[in-house]
XYZ file of C-alpha atoms in Angstrom:
584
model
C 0.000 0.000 0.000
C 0.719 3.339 -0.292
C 2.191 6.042 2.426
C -0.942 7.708 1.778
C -3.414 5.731 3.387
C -6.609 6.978 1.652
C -7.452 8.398 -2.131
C -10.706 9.868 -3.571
C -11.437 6.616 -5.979
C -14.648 6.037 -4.429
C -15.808 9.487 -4.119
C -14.294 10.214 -7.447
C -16.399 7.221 -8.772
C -19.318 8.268 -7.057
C -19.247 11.728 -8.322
C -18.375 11.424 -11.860
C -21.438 8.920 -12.368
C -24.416 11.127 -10.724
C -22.922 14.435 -12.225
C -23.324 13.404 -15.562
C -27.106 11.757 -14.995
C -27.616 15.203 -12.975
C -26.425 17.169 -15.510
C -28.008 15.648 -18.989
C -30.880 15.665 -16.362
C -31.346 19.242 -15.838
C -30.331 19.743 -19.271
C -32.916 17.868 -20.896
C -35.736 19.789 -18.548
C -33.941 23.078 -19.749
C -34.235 22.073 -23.246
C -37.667 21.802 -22.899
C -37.596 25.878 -22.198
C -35.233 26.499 -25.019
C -37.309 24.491 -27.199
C -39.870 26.767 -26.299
C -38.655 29.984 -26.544
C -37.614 28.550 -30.213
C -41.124 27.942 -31.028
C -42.487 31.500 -29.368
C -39.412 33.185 -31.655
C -39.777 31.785 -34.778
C -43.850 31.236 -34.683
C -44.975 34.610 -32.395
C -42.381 36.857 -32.898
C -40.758 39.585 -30.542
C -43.239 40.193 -28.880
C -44.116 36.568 -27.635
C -40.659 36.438 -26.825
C -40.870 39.709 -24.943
C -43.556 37.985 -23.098
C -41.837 34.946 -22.421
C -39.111 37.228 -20.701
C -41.491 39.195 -18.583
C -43.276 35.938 -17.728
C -39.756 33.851 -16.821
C -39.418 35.221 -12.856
C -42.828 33.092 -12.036
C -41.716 30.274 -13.669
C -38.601 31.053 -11.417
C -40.741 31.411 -7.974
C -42.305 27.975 -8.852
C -38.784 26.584 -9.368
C -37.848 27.895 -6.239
C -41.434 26.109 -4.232
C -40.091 22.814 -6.482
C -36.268 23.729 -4.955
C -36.880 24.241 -0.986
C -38.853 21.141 -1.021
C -36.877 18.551 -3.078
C -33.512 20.255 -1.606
C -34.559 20.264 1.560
C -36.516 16.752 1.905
C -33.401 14.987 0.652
C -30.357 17.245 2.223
C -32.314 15.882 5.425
C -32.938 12.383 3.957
C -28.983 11.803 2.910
C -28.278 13.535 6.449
C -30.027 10.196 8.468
C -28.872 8.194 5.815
C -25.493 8.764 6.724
C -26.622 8.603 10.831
C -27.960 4.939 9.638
C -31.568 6.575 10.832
C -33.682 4.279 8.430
C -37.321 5.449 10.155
C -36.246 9.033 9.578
C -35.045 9.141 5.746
C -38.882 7.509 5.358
C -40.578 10.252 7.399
C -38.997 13.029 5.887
C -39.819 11.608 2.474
C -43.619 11.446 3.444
C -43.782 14.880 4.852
C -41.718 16.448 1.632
C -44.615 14.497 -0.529
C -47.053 16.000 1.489
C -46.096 19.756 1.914
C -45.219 19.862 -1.513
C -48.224 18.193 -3.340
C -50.576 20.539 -0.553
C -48.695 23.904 -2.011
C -48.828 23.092 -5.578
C -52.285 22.118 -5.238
C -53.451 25.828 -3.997
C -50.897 27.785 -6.317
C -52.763 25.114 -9.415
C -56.542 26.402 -8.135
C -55.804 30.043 -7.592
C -54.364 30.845 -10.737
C -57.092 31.469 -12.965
C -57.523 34.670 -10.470
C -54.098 36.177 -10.613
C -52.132 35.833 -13.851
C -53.762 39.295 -15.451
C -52.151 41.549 -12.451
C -49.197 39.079 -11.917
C -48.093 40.180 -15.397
C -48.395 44.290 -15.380
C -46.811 43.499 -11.881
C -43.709 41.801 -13.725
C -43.422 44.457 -16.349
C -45.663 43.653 -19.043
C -47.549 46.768 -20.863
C -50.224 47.142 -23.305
C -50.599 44.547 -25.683
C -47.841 42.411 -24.112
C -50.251 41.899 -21.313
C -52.468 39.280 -22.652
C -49.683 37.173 -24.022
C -47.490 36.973 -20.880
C -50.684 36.194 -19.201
C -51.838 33.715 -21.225
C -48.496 31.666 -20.832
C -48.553 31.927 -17.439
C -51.786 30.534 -17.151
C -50.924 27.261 -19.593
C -48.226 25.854 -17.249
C -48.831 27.405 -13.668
C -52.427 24.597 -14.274
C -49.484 22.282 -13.982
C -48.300 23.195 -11.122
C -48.686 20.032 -8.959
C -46.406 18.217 -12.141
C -43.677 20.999 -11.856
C -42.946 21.063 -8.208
C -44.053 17.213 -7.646
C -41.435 16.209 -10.643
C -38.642 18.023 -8.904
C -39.144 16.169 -5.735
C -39.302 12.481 -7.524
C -36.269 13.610 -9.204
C -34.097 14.428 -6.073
C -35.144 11.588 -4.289
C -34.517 8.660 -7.266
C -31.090 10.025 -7.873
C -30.608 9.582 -4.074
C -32.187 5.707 -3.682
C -29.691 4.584 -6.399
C -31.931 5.469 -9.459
C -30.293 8.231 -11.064
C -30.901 7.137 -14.784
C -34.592 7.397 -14.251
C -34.315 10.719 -13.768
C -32.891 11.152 -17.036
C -35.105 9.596 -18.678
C -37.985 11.029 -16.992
C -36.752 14.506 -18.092
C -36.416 12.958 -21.874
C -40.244 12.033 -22.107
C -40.898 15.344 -20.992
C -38.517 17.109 -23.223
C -40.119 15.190 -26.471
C -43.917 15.516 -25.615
C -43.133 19.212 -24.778
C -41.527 19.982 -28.134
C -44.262 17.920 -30.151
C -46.954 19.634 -28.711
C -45.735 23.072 -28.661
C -45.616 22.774 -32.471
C -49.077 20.699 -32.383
C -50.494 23.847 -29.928
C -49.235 27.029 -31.507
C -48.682 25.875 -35.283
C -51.542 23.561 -35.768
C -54.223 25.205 -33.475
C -53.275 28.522 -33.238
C -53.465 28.617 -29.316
C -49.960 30.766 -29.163
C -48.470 31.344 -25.821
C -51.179 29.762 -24.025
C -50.051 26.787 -26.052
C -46.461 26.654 -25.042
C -47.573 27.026 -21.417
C -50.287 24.074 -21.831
C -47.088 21.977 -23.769
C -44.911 22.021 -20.816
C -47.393 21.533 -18.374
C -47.995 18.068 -20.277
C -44.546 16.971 -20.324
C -43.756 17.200 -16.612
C -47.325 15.286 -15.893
C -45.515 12.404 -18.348
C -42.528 13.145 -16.085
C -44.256 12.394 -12.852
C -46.217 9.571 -14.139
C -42.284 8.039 -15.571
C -41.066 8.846 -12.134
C -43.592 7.150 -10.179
C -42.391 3.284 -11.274
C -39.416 3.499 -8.819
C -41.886 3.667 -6.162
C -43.358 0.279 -7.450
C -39.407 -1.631 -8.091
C -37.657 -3.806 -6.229
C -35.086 -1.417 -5.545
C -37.201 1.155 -4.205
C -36.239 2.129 -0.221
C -38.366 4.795 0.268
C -41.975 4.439 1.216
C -44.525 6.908 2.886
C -45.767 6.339 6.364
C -48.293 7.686 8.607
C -46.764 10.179 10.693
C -48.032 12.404 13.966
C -46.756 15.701 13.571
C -45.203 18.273 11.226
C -42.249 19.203 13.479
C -39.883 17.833 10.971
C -41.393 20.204 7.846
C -39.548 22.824 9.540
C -36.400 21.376 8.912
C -36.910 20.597 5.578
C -38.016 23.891 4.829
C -34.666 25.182 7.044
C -32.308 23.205 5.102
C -33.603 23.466 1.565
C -34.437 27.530 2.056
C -30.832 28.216 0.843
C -31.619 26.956 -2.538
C -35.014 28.012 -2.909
C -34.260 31.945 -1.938
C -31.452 31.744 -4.484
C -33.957 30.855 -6.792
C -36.488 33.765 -5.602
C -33.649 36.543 -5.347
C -32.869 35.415 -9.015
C -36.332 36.127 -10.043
C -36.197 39.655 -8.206
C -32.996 39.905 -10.058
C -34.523 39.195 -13.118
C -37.900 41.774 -12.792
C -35.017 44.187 -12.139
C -32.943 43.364 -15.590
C -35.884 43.263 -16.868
C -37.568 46.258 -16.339
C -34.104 48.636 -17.188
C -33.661 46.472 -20.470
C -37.641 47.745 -21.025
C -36.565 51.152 -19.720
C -33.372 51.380 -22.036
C -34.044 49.687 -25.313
C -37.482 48.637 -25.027
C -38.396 45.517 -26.930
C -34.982 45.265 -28.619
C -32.845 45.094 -25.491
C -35.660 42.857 -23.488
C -35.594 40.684 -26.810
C -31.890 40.315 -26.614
C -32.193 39.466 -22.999
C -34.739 37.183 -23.380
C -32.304 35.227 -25.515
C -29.495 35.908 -23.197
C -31.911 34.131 -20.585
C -33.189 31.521 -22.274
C -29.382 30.492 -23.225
C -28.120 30.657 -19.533
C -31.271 28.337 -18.735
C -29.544 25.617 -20.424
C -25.608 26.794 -19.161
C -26.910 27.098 -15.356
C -27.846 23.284 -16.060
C -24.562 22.352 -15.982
C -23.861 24.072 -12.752
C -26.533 23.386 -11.154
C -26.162 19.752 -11.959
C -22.587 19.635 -10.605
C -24.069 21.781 -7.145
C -26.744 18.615 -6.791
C -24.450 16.033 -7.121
C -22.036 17.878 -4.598
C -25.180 18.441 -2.081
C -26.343 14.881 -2.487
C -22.782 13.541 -1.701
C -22.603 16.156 0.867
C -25.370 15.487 2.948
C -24.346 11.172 3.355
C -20.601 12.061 4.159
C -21.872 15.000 6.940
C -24.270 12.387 8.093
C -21.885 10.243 9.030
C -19.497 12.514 10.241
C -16.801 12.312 7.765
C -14.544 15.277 7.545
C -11.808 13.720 5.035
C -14.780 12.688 2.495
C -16.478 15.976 2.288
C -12.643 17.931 2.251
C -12.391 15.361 -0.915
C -15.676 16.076 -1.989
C -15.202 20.119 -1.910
C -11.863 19.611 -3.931
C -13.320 17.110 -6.404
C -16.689 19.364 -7.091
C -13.995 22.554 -7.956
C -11.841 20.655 -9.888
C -14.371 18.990 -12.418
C -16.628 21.385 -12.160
C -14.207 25.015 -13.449
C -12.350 22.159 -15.822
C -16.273 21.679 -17.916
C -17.619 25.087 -17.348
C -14.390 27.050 -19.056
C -14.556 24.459 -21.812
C -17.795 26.157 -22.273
C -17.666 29.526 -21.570
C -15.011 29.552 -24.566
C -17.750 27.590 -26.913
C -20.044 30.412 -26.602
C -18.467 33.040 -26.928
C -17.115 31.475 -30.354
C -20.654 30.159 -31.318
C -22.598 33.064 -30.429
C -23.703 34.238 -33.156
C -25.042 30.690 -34.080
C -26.744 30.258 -31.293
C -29.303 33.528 -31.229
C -29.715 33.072 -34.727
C -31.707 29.520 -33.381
C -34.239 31.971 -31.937
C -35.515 33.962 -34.912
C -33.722 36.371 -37.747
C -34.611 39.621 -36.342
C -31.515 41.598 -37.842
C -31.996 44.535 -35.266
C -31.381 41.849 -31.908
C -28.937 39.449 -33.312
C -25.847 41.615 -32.707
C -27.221 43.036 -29.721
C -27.934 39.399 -28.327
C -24.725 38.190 -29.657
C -22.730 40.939 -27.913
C -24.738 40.211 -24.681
C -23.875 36.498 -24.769
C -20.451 36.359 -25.119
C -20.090 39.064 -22.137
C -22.073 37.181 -20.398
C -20.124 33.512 -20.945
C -17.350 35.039 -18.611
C -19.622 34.980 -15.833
C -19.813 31.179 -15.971
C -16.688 30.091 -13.743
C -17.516 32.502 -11.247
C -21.004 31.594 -10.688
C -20.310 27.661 -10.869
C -18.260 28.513 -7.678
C -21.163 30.462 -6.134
C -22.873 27.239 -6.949
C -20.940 24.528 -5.721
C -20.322 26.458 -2.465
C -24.152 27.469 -2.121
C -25.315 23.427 -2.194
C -22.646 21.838 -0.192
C -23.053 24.314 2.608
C -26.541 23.430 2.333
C -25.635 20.066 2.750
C -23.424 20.639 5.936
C -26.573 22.623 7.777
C -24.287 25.812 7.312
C -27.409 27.980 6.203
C -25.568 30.783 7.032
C -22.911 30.659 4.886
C -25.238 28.867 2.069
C -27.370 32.226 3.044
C -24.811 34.964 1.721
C -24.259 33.186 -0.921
C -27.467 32.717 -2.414
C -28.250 36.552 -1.389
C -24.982 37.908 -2.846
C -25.097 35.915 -5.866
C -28.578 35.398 -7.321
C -29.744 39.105 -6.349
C -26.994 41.832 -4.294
C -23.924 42.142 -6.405
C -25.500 41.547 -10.045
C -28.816 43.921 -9.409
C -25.832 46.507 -7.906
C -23.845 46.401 -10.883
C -26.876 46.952 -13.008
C -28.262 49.664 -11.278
C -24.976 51.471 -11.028
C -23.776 50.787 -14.680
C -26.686 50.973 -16.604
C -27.406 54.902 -16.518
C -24.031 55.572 -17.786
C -23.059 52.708 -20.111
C -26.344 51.696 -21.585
C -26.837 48.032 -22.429
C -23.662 47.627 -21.627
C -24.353 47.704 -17.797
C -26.886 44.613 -18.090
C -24.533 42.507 -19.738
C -21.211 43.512 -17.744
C -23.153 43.042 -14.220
C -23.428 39.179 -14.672
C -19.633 38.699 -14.633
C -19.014 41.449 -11.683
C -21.305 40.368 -9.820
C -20.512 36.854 -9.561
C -16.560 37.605 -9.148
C -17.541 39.708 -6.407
C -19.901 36.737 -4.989
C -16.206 34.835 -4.554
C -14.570 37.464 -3.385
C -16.941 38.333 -0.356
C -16.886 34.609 0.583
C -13.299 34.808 1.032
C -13.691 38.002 3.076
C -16.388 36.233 5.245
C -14.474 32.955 5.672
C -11.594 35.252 7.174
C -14.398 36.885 9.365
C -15.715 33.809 11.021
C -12.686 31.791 11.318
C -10.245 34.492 12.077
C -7.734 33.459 9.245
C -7.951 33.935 5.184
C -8.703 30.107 3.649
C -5.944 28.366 1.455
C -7.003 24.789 1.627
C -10.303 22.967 0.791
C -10.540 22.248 4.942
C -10.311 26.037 5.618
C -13.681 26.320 2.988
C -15.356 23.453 4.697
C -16.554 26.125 7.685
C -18.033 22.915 9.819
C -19.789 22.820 13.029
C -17.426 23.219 16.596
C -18.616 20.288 17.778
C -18.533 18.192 13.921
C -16.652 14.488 14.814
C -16.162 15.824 18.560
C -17.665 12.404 19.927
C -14.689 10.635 17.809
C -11.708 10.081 20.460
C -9.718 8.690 17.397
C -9.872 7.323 13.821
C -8.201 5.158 11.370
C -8.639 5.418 7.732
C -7.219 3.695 4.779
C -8.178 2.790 1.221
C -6.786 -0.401 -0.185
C -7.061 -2.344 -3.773
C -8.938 -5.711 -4.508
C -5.831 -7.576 -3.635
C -6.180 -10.427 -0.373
C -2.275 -9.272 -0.057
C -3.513 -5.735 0.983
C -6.188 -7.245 3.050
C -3.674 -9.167 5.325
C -1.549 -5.593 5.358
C -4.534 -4.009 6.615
C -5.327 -6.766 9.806
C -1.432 -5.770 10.691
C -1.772 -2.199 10.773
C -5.629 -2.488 12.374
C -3.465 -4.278 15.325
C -0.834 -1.353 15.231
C -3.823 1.124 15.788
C -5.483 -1.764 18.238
C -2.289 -1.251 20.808
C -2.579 2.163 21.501
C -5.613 1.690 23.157
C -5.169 -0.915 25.928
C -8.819 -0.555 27.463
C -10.352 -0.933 24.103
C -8.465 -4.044 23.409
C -11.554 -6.798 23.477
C -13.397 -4.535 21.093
C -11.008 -3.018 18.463
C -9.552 -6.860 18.628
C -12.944 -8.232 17.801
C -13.092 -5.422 14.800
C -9.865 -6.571 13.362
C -12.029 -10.150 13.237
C -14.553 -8.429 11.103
C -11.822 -6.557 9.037
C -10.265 -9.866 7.929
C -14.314 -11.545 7.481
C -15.591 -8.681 5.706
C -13.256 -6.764 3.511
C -11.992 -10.244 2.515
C -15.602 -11.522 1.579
C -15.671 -7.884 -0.695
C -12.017 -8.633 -2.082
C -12.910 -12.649 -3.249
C -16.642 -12.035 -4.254
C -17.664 -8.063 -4.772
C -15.975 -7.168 -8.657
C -16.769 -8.890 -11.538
C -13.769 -8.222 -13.104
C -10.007 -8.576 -12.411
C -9.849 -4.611 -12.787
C -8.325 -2.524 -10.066
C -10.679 -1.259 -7.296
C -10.617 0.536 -4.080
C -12.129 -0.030 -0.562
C -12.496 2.622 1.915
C -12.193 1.596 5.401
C -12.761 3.871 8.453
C -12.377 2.689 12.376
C -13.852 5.122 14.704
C -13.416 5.321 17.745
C -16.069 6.534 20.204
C -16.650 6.831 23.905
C -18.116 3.256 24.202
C -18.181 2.287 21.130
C -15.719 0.948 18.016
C -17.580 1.679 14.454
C -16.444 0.141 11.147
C -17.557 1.640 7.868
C -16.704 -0.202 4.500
C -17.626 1.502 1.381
C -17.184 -0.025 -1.704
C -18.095 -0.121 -5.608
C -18.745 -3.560 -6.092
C -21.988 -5.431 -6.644
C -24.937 -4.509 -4.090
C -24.456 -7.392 -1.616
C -26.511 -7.012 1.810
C -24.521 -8.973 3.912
C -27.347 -8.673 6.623
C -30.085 -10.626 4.656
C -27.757 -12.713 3.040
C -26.735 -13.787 6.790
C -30.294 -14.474 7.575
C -30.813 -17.494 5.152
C -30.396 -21.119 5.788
C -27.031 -21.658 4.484
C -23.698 -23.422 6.066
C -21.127 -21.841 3.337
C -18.100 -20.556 4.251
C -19.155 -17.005 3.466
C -22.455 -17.174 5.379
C -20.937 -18.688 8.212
C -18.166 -16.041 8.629
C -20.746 -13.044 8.346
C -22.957 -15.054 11.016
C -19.776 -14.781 13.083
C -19.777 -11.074 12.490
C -23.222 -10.324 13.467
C -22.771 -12.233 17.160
C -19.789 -9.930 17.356
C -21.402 -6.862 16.528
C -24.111 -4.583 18.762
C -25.405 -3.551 15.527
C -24.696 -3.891 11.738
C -26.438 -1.531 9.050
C -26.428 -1.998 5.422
C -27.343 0.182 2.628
C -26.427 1.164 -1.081
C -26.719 5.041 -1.757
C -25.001 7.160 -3.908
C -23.825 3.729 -6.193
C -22.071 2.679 -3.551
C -22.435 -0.338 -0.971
C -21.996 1.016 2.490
C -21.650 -1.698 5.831
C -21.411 -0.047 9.048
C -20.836 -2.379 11.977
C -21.253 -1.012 15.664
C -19.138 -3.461 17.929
């Protein structure tokens, strides 16, 4: 082995696989708004997509409903998950269900009565009235779909289904795109049309969403449940991510209404575009931020310092290397790309100006991103706070407001990129508040809890290959860390038993293949307690049930020891990962 006793395989693994589901997720159910805005430019005209603008910061409020709910519920779902809190992870599920298909329900039946003043409130004037209304009518009646998708979404990826989610968000994407064609170009129904089109495509969504719940590998599972003390956690932990969706729709009525003020339909046409474009772009953040706050919430769960300082680092790395690969494609393909949303000579070099100034704001933001969802998933609301404040809403609307009177059109596109620099640089500046020193490592970011691992008297953590050689390495230095502690001696003995049993059983019979793999062990060591944690890639194996059955093999006999050893063993596969924790 290695002086270096642990890597980031596993987490590596583990990341790489759910950020690319996450991200072709989100893309696909962006698409599905670019595909509109396509139709509303090329059939309607400017001034549907003027309306389409205008009409964007409500479909951004119900994203943000969709956000705290499906944030929250799982942050606080992966957080017991990690605690090995089975009982909790279900009632948290149930009460996100409930809260969220209750609010979606009353937003659905109320707005017949409200779209008319919702739109002059959001900017819209004269004729432009009617048409944002209309669209905001077609898909706020599909409410209950939007927000309910979202939840299902979050909570597959987390029960080990993340390629459902994909292809949940595919249905939609298709049926959306057919029948905004079918709606506006075949019965003339216009906006009201497109609304109505992607209303229909997150029902499909739901309904695709839904068969987990019915599988074999489905964990989750709603139960009756006494009181709604635990909603206010959920709503706690997943406001972060739902106000950075609201101050970005406060942001927007306020680029909005100076593009109106400025240019009128020109400049809001160009930003329209602008928006519609960085839809599909915040996708890819956004997907990298949910993979980071899903990983997040297991490894703080389970009290894990070295996983989430691996996580932070991993999340920064992958995430900057993708988004500057594509901050450089647009501002090459710009021109290209508004052309996609109609030939109006007088906006194409406006919105192709506005989009490549606007592409250097993407590495920047990602940052904001990441840092916004996995202090979200640490319970650091405070820090997840700022940054959702400062960089959905504060720095951006500043710039904008300051800029705009003296550089024009210039000011709305420039503020994007200032804003979001000055997001990073803030966080620095408040990192060096709270902690006293300026940070220069991932662990100085991480901005944990005083009392985070302070029930762990000591620790022991290694990562070793598929190789029985390694495992008898590791039983020798398990001993080495067993003789420091004299009066622990029965029980870290007895967990160098399961070491050899276990990791063994993983090495001979977990990989299919002869290909190198990794196994992360950690021994903890608590005030009456030893805990073992094995985390592994292999096949799902539940050494628990498989220990249950009538059967005199080797293997079977071995984990039967274990279990008479152990005060407790828990099993469980998250995150596409098989996870044993045994409590001696």
């Amino acid at each position: 082995m290695k002086n270096k006793l642990t890597n980031t395989y596993l987490i590596s693994k583990s990341f790489k696989s759910y950020i690319f589901v996450s991200i072709m997720g989100l893309i696909s159910a962006t698409i599905g708004m670019v595909i509109d805005g396509l139709f509303v430019g090329n059939l309607i005209g400017i001034k549907g997509m003027a309306a389409y603008g205008i009409a964007s910061p409500f479909f951004i409020f119900l994203a943000a409903i969709s956000t705290i709910f499906a944030n929250g519920g799982t942050i606080l779902s992966s957080n017991y998950i990690g605690r090995e809190e089975k009982d909790k992870v279900n009632l948290s599920f149930t009460l996100t269900c409930f809260i969220a298909a209750v609010t979606s329900i009353v937003i659905m039946f109320l707005s017949p009565f409200y779209v008319e003043w919702l739109s002059v409130i959001l900017g819209a004037k004269g004729n432009l009235i009617p048409l944002t209304a209309d669209y905001i009518l077609g898909f706020t009646i599909g409410t209950f779909s939007l927000v309910f998708s979202q939840v299902l979404f979050s909570y597959t990826r987390l029960d080990n289904s993340p390629n459902l989610g994909l292809i949940s968000v595919l249905i939609a994407t298709i049926i959306n795109a057919v029948l905004d064609f079918v709606f506006t170009a075949i019965f003339g129904w216009g906006m009201f049309g497109i609304g109505v089109a992607t209303t229909i495509g997150y029902f499909f969504a739901v309904i695709s969403l839904l068969t987990h719940f019915f599988s074999k590998k489905n964990n989750l599972h709603l139960i009756r449940f006494n009181s709604f003390k635990e909603v206010i956690n959920i709503l706690r932990i997943g406001l972060p991510s739902a106000l950075n969706r609201v101050f970005t729709m406060v942001r927007t009525i306020i680029t909005n209404y100076l593009a109106i003020l400025i240019g009128g339909t020109i400049i809001m046409g160009a930003l329209s575009i602008q928006s519609n474009v960085n839809q599909l772009l915040s996708s890819v953040a956004m997907g990298i931020g949910m993979t980071t706050m899903l990983l997040g919430g297991v490894f703080y769960g389970e009290e894990d310092k070295r996983s989430l300082k691996d996580l932070l680092t991993i999340s920064l790395k992958w995430g900057l290397l993708i988004i500057i690969m594509i901050s450089i494609l647009v501002i090459i393909f710009a021109p290209f790309i508004v052309a996609a949303f109609g030939s109006n000579p007088e906006i194409l070099p406006v919105a192709t100006h506005s989009l490549r100034l606007f592409a250097l704001s993407l590495p920047p933001s990602l940052i904001g991103v990441i840092f916004l969802n996995f202090y979200s998933s640490i319970n650091n609301i405070y820090m997840a706070n700022y940054i959702a404040f400062a960089h959905s809403l504060l720095f951006i609307s500043l710039f904008a407001c300051i800029l705009t009177p003296f550089i024009g059109a210039n000011g709305i596109w420039l503020c994007f990129f200032l804003g979001e620099t000055t997001t990073i640089l803030g966080l620095f500046i408040l990192i060096k508040f709270k902690s006293g020193k300026w940070p220069r490592t991932a662990t100085d970011f991480l901005m944990l809890d005083n009392d985070f691992e302070s029930n762990i008297k000591d620790s022991f953590e290694i990562s070793l290959e598929n190789d029985m050689d390694q495992v008898i390495e590791l039983s020798n230095r398990v001993q080495s860390f067993v003789d420091k502690y004299p009066n622990h001696e029965d029980k870290l003995f007895k967990v160098s038993l399961c070491v050899e049993e276990m990791v063994g059983n993983i090495v001979k019979h977990g990989f299919d293949s002869s290909k190198t793999h990794y196994i992360d062990i950690r021994i903890i060591l608590v005030e009456n307690d030893v805990i073992f944690r094995i985390r592994d890639d292999g096949k799902q194996f539940n050494p628990i049930e498989y220990g249950n059955k009538d059967n005199s093999s080797e293997n079977a006999l071995g984990i039967a020891m274990v279990r008479k050893i152990a005060k407790n063993m828990e099993y469980r596969s998250t995150i596409g990962l098989n996870n044993l924790t045994i409590t001696i």
